[in-house]
GROMACS .gro file of C-alpha atoms in nm:
model
  309
    1MET     CA    1  -1.575  -1.728   1.996
    2ILE     CA    2  -1.858  -1.589   1.788
    3ALA     CA    3  -1.908  -1.284   1.564
    4LEU     CA    4  -2.207  -1.059   1.621
    5VAL     CA    5  -2.306  -0.859   1.314
    6ALA     CA    6  -2.578  -0.592   1.307
    7VAL     CA    7  -2.778  -0.604   0.982
    8ARG     CA    8  -3.001  -0.328   0.846
    9ASP     CA    9  -3.253  -0.425   0.576
   10GLY     CA   10  -3.031  -0.708   0.457
   11ALA     CA   11  -2.720  -0.488   0.426
   12LEU     CA   12  -2.402  -0.606   0.595
   13PRO     CA   13  -2.174  -0.351   0.764
   14LEU     CA   14  -1.817  -0.288   0.662
   15GLY     CA   15  -1.588  -0.560   0.799
   16ALA     CA   16  -1.858  -0.824   0.850
   17ALA     CA   17  -1.688  -1.106   0.656
   18GLU     CA   18  -1.343  -1.058   0.808
   19THR     CA   19  -1.492  -1.039   1.159
   20ILE     CA   20  -1.664  -1.375   1.097
   21ASP     CA   21  -1.335  -1.519   0.969
   22GLU     CA   22  -1.157  -1.395   1.283
   23ALA     CA   23  -1.424  -1.569   1.492
   24GLY     CA   24  -1.357  -1.901   1.320
   25GLY     CA   25  -1.662  -1.890   1.093
   26ARG     CA   26  -1.933  -1.874   1.361
   27ALA     CA   27  -2.170  -1.576   1.349
   28LEU     CA   28  -2.496  -1.438   1.482
   29LEU     CA   29  -2.664  -1.194   1.242
   30ALA     CA   30  -2.905  -0.963   1.423
   31GLY     CA   31  -3.149  -0.714   1.275
   32SER     CA   32  -3.371  -0.693   0.969
   33GLY     CA   33  -3.325  -0.890   0.647
   34THR     CA   34  -3.080  -1.130   0.809
   35PRO     CA   35  -3.160  -1.423   0.572
   36GLN     CA   36  -3.062  -1.206   0.273
   37ALA     CA   37  -2.740  -1.108   0.451
   38ALA     CA   38  -2.674  -1.475   0.531
   39ALA     CA   39  -2.696  -1.557   0.160
   40GLU     CA   40  -2.403  -1.321   0.095
   41LEU     CA   41  -2.201  -1.500   0.361
   42ALA     CA   42  -2.290  -1.855   0.257
   43HIS     CA   43  -1.932  -1.949   0.171
   44ALA     CA   44  -1.765  -1.711   0.418
   45ALA     CA   45  -1.900  -1.877   0.734
   46ALA     CA   46  -1.931  -2.224   0.881
   47GLU     CA   47  -2.230  -2.158   1.105
   48LEU     CA   48  -2.482  -1.874   1.082
   49VAL     CA   49  -2.769  -1.790   1.316
   50CYS     CA   50  -3.013  -1.528   1.189
   51TRP     CA   51  -3.190  -1.334   1.465
   52GLU     CA   52  -3.473  -1.135   1.300
   53SER     CA   53  -3.531  -0.856   1.550
   54GLY     CA   54  -3.651  -0.562   1.343
   55SER     CA   55  -3.502  -0.213   1.344
   56TYR     CA   56  -3.175  -0.133   1.516
   57ARG     CA   57  -3.217  -0.062   1.888
   58PRO     CA   58  -2.881  -0.114   2.058
   59GLY     CA   59  -2.998  -0.090   2.418
   60ALA     CA   60  -3.282  -0.337   2.375
   61TRP     CA   61  -3.068  -0.566   2.162
   62ALA     CA   62  -2.795  -0.579   2.427
   63VAL     CA   63  -3.048  -0.691   2.691
   64ALA     CA   64  -3.213  -0.946   2.461
   65LEU     CA   65  -2.887  -1.084   2.319
   66ALA     CA   66  -2.708  -1.124   2.650
   67PRO     CA   67  -2.870  -1.462   2.740
   68LEU     CA   68  -2.790  -1.595   2.390
   69LEU     CA   69  -2.424  -1.493   2.412
   70ALA     CA   70  -2.356  -1.560   2.780
   71GLY     CA   71  -2.199  -1.899   2.702
   72GLU     CA   72  -1.951  -1.755   2.452
   73ASP     CA   73  -1.602  -1.679   2.584
   74ALA     CA   74  -1.553  -1.402   2.329
   75VAL     CA   75  -1.802  -1.194   2.130
   76LEU     CA   76  -1.650  -1.009   1.834
   77LEU     CA   77  -1.822  -0.725   1.644
   78PRO     CA   78  -1.701  -0.536   1.338
   79ALA     CA   79  -1.594  -0.183   1.434
   80SER     CA   80  -1.856  -0.031   1.205
   81ALA     CA   81  -2.079   0.249   1.331
   82ASP     CA   82  -2.340   0.005   1.466
   83GLY     CA   83  -2.076  -0.231   1.603
   84ARG     CA   84  -1.904   0.047   1.796
   85ASP     CA   85  -2.244   0.151   1.932
   86LEU     CA   86  -2.364  -0.196   2.031
   87ALA     CA   87  -2.040  -0.340   2.172
   88PRO     CA   88  -2.010  -0.129   2.489
   89ARG     CA   89  -2.378  -0.178   2.570
   90LEU     CA   90  -2.344  -0.554   2.533
   91ALA     CA   91  -2.025  -0.559   2.740
   92GLN     CA   92  -2.200  -0.368   3.019
   93VAL     CA   93  -2.500  -0.603   3.025
   94LEU     CA   94  -2.274  -0.911   3.019
   95GLY     CA   95  -2.040  -0.761   3.280
   96ARG     CA   96  -1.734  -0.811   3.060
   97PRO     CA   97  -1.436  -0.600   2.956
   98LEU     CA   98  -1.446  -0.438   2.612
   99PHE     CA   99  -1.139  -0.428   2.388
  100ALA     CA  100  -1.165  -0.171   2.109
  101PRO     CA  101  -1.049  -0.117   1.847
  102ALA     CA  102  -0.867  -0.447   1.791
  103ILE     CA  103  -0.674  -0.561   1.484
  104ALA     CA  104  -0.643  -0.925   1.595
  105VAL     CA  105  -0.851  -1.134   1.834
  106ALA     CA  106  -0.791  -1.482   1.977
  107PRO     CA  107  -0.968  -1.651   2.269
  108ASP     CA  108  -0.678  -1.565   2.502
  109ARG     CA  109  -0.516  -1.259   2.341
  110VAL     CA  110  -0.629  -0.932   2.185
  111SER     CA  111  -0.416  -0.683   1.989
  112VAL     CA  112  -0.552  -0.333   2.045
  113VAL     CA  113  -0.452  -0.005   1.881
  114ARG     CA  114  -0.392   0.288   2.117
  115GLY     CA  115  -0.269   0.647   2.090
  116ASP     CA  116  -0.441   0.742   1.765
  117GLY     CA  117  -0.302   0.436   1.591
  118LEU     CA  118   0.059   0.487   1.702
  119VAL     CA  119   0.074   0.215   1.969
  120LEU     CA  120  -0.009  -0.155   1.936
  121GLU     CA  121  -0.077  -0.333   2.264
  122ASP     CA  122  -0.103  -0.712   2.298
  123ILE     CA  123  -0.326  -0.806   2.592
  124ASP     CA  124  -0.342  -1.153   2.743
  125VAL     CA  125  -0.703  -1.231   2.839
  126SER     CA  126  -0.816  -1.494   3.091
  127GLU     CA  127  -1.186  -1.406   3.118
  128PRO     CA  128  -1.481  -1.371   2.876
  129PHE     CA  129  -1.477  -1.044   2.683
  130VAL     CA  130  -1.632  -0.835   2.403
  131ALA     CA  131  -1.418  -0.681   2.127
  132THR     CA  132  -1.454  -0.484   1.804
  133LEU     CA  133  -1.237  -0.561   1.499
  134THR     CA  134  -1.117  -0.277   1.279
  135PRO     CA  135  -1.238  -0.325   0.918
  136GLY     CA  136  -0.953  -0.397   0.679
  137SER     CA  137  -0.715  -0.510   0.953
  138ARG     CA  138  -0.693  -0.877   0.847
  139GLY     CA  139  -0.862  -0.928   0.510
  140THR     CA  140  -1.084  -1.227   0.439
  141ASP     CA  141  -1.009  -1.597   0.409
  142ALA     CA  142  -1.063  -1.806   0.097
  143PRO     CA  143  -1.429  -1.906   0.038
  144ARG     CA  144  -1.536  -2.229   0.205
  145ASP     CA  145  -1.627  -2.524  -0.016
  146THR     CA  146  -1.939  -2.609   0.188
  147PRO     CA  147  -2.213  -2.348   0.242
  148ALA     CA  148  -2.279  -2.249   0.601
  149ALA     CA  149  -2.556  -2.410   0.800
  150VAL     CA  150  -2.817  -2.139   0.860
  151ARG     CA  151  -3.075  -2.119   1.137
  152VAL     CA  152  -3.334  -1.840   1.143
  153HIS     CA  153  -3.512  -1.718   1.457
  154SER     CA  154  -3.762  -1.438   1.507
  155ALA     CA  155  -3.739  -1.233   1.823
  156ALA     CA  156  -3.979  -0.997   1.994
  157VAL     CA  157  -3.744  -0.735   2.136
  158PRO     CA  158  -3.893  -0.541   2.429
  159ASP     CA  159  -3.857  -0.167   2.446
  160ALA     CA  160  -3.568  -0.045   2.655
  161PRO     CA  161  -3.558   0.298   2.817
  162ARG     CA  162  -3.196   0.340   2.711
  163ASP     CA  163  -3.295   0.345   2.341
  164PRO     CA  164  -3.375   0.697   2.218
  165GLN     CA  165  -3.641   0.722   1.951
  166PRO     CA  166  -3.490   0.866   1.629
  167LEU     CA  167  -3.664   1.164   1.474
  168SER     CA  168  -3.503   1.098   1.138
  169ILE     CA  169  -3.210   0.912   0.980
  170ARG     CA  170  -2.956   1.118   0.787
  171LEU     CA  171  -2.714   0.962   0.542
  172PRO     CA  172  -2.348   1.022   0.628
  173ASP     CA  173  -2.179   1.321   0.467
  174PRO     CA  174  -1.898   1.192   0.240
  175ALA     CA  175  -1.690   1.497   0.336
  176THR     CA  176  -1.682   1.408   0.705
  177VAL     CA  177  -1.748   1.032   0.724
  178GLU     CA  178  -1.460   0.823   0.859
  179LEU     CA  179  -1.257   0.689   0.569
  180ALA     CA  180  -1.287   0.334   0.702
  181GLU     CA  181  -1.664   0.365   0.650
  182ALA     CA  182  -1.652   0.534   0.308
  183ARG     CA  183  -1.776   0.333   0.011
  184ARG     CA  184  -1.636   0.567  -0.259
  185ILE     CA  185  -1.305   0.750  -0.219
  186VAL     CA  186  -1.118   0.996  -0.440
  187ALA     CA  187  -0.761   1.034  -0.314
  188GLY     CA  188  -0.480   1.272  -0.408
  189GLY     CA  189  -0.105   1.236  -0.394
  190ALA     CA  190   0.209   1.439  -0.450
  191GLY     CA  191   0.149   1.430  -0.826
  192LEU     CA  192  -0.117   1.699  -0.781
  193GLY     CA  193   0.167   1.945  -0.719
  194SER     CA  194  -0.008   2.197  -0.497
  195GLU     CA  195  -0.249   2.249  -0.211
  196ALA     CA  196  -0.484   2.432  -0.449
  197ALA     CA  197  -0.504   2.129  -0.676
  198LEU     CA  198  -0.588   1.906  -0.380
  199ALA     CA  199  -0.858   2.150  -0.270
  200ALA     CA  200  -1.002   2.133  -0.621
  201LEU     CA  201  -0.995   1.754  -0.602
  202GLY     CA  202  -1.189   1.780  -0.277
  203ARG     CA  203  -1.458   1.986  -0.452
  204VAL     CA  204  -1.476   1.727  -0.729
  205ALA     CA  205  -1.506   1.446  -0.475
  206GLY     CA  206  -1.787   1.628  -0.296
  207ARG     CA  207  -1.982   1.684  -0.618
  208LEU     CA  208  -1.945   1.312  -0.704
  209GLY     CA  209  -2.059   1.202  -0.357
  210CYS     CA  210  -1.716   1.062  -0.271
  211SER     CA  211  -1.494   1.102   0.033
  212LEU     CA  212  -1.154   1.270  -0.004
  213GLY     CA  213  -0.842   1.074   0.089
  214ALA     CA  214  -0.471   1.146   0.061
  215THR     CA  215  -0.123   0.999   0.088
  216ARG     CA  216   0.114   1.061   0.378
  217VAL     CA  217   0.325   1.295   0.165
  218VAL     CA  218   0.022   1.519   0.118
  219THR     CA  219  -0.076   1.523   0.485
  220ASP     CA  220   0.287   1.585   0.591
  221LEU     CA  221   0.283   1.891   0.363
  222GLY     CA  222  -0.024   2.016   0.549
  223TRP     CA  223  -0.245   2.024   0.240
  224VAL     CA  224  -0.519   1.828   0.418
  225ALA     CA  225  -0.592   1.704   0.771
  226VAL     CA  226  -0.414   1.388   0.884
  227GLU     CA  227  -0.755   1.220   0.930
  228ARG     CA  228  -0.769   1.196   0.549
  229GLN     CA  229  -0.445   0.993   0.528
  230ILE     CA  230  -0.468   0.638   0.390
  231GLY     CA  231  -0.203   0.374   0.451
  232THR     CA  232  -0.013   0.186   0.719
  233THR     CA  233   0.019   0.502   0.932
  234GLY     CA  234  -0.329   0.628   0.845
  235ALA     CA  235  -0.673   0.487   0.781
  236VAL     CA  236  -0.727   0.136   0.649
  237VAL     CA  237  -1.005   0.147   0.390
  238ASP     CA  238  -1.198  -0.103   0.181
  239PRO     CA  239  -1.421   0.097  -0.055
  240ASP     CA  240  -1.625  -0.013  -0.354
  241LEU     CA  241  -1.455   0.256  -0.567
  242TYR     CA  242  -1.107   0.404  -0.522
  243VAL     CA  243  -0.985   0.681  -0.754
  244ALA     CA  244  -0.614   0.758  -0.710
  245VAL     CA  245  -0.510   1.092  -0.862
  246GLY     CA  246  -0.138   1.165  -0.874
  247ILE     CA  247  -0.054   0.869  -0.648
  248SER     CA  248   0.239   0.649  -0.746
  249GLY     CA  249   0.133   0.359  -0.524
  250ALA     CA  250   0.405   0.325  -0.260
  251LEU     CA  251   0.376   0.014  -0.046
  252GLN     CA  252   0.290   0.206   0.272
  253HIS     CA  253  -0.010   0.356   0.090
  254VAL     CA  254  -0.150   0.057  -0.100
  255SER     CA  255  -0.119  -0.168   0.205
  256GLY     CA  256  -0.400   0.039   0.357
  257LEU     CA  257  -0.638  -0.006   0.063
  258GLY     CA  258  -0.795  -0.340   0.150
  259HIS     CA  259  -0.965  -0.488  -0.156
  260PRO     CA  260  -1.150  -0.215  -0.351
  261ARG     CA  261  -1.396  -0.351  -0.605
  262ASP     CA  262  -1.294  -0.093  -0.868
  263VAL     CA  263  -0.973   0.111  -0.888
  264VAL     CA  264  -0.912   0.407  -1.119
  265ALA     CA  265  -0.561   0.557  -1.137
  266VAL     CA  266  -0.458   0.889  -1.293
  267ASN     CA  267  -0.083   0.944  -1.336
  268LEU     CA  268   0.175   1.063  -1.588
  269ASP     CA  269   0.386   0.753  -1.521
  270PRO     CA  270   0.222   0.454  -1.693
  271SER     CA  271   0.452   0.208  -1.514
  272CYS     CA  272   0.397   0.318  -1.153
  273PRO     CA  273   0.255   0.056  -0.914
  274MET     CA  274  -0.085   0.224  -0.878
  275MET     CA  275  -0.146   0.205  -1.253
  276ALA     CA  276  -0.076  -0.169  -1.243
  277LEU     CA  277  -0.339  -0.212  -0.970
  278ALA     CA  278  -0.609  -0.021  -1.157
  279GLU     CA  279  -0.895  -0.155  -1.368
  280LEU     CA  280  -0.886   0.182  -1.548
  281ALA     CA  281  -0.549   0.359  -1.583
  282ILE     CA  282  -0.548   0.712  -1.728
  283VAL     CA  283  -0.209   0.847  -1.837
  284THR     CA  284  -0.234   1.224  -1.805
  285ASP     CA  285  -0.128   1.518  -1.593
  286ALA     CA  286  -0.311   1.497  -1.259
  287PRO     CA  287  -0.371   1.874  -1.204
  288ALA     CA  288  -0.499   1.909  -1.561
  289PHE     CA  289  -0.728   1.612  -1.506
  290VAL     CA  290  -0.874   1.777  -1.196
  291ARG     CA  291  -0.926   2.108  -1.378
  292ALA     CA  292  -1.107   1.925  -1.656
  293LEU     CA  293  -1.334   1.752  -1.405
  294GLU     CA  294  -1.408   2.085  -1.238
  295ARG     CA  295  -1.518   2.230  -1.570
  296ARG     CA  296  -1.721   1.922  -1.664
  297LEU     CA  297  -1.899   1.929  -1.327
  298GLY     CA  298  -1.966   2.302  -1.341
  299LEU     CA  299  -1.735   2.381  -1.052
  300ALA     CA  300  -1.499   2.610  -1.244
  301GLU     CA  301  -1.483   2.796  -1.570
  302ALA     CA  302  -1.222   2.700  -1.830
  303THR     CA  303  -0.941   2.956  -1.810
  304ASP     CA  304  -0.656   2.826  -2.016
  305GLY     CA  305  -0.788   2.539  -2.227
  306ARG     CA  306  -0.532   2.296  -2.086
  307GLY     CA  307  -0.601   1.942  -1.969
  308VAL     CA  308  -0.839   1.672  -2.074
  309GLY     CA  309  -1.143   1.783  -2.269
   0.00000   0.00000   0.00000
């Protein structure tokens, strides 16, 4: 089994390290700036092959990669945007079944999520296959003591008629990007007290360039769409920054957080679990905190003088 990771200008996609761990430490990095990406994975992999192939062209890559991967029983990609795009093309060229999205992959069994995340299906596999692994579904293993052996190859990738030529590249809108892909998230919980306060938090998140998330209690109340729910019954996330406003930190919520680099918690209860997880814990009223941020960001005029200055 081998992991296939698409790299853009040296940047690894979400879920790259855990996909490599699931594949037993063997990986093929394809794209531009793969040696820089390999340096980040030096102690996360046992064997790395860097395939310098220029800009991302999924159709051409699938054709060019197929001979290199034909001898692998299983090819595993992170279920990032590029991974979800490349995987079906590669499966078609290789003539293999595709299992997506998976939360666990072994050479002879794949666990796949169905029915909008409500059904988990274990599939016994007896033939070579391609699969995508959901970021945040397994976490990462402890760093390896010995750095990975790295081999670098350059590849001239022929044009493929199935690859459209992009007119421009637009950065994802934090308001609509899938939470699993979001790098910065501001999330609200029941401590906000009202749908209006959550809407205000959404405006704050948008001004800060962050995605809006929520707890199950909030989505069950209908304050925000269920697609914004984080936790065991919602999205599994792994952002660089997670700001929890009015969230106590119930197990079913924090189990969907992955390993955020920085956590900020805002709550009136200084002893709640979320405050213990945070690098920065702010003890204050959550709605007042949001109103203060609105004023500071020029989103609302001060009306009553309450909250944090």
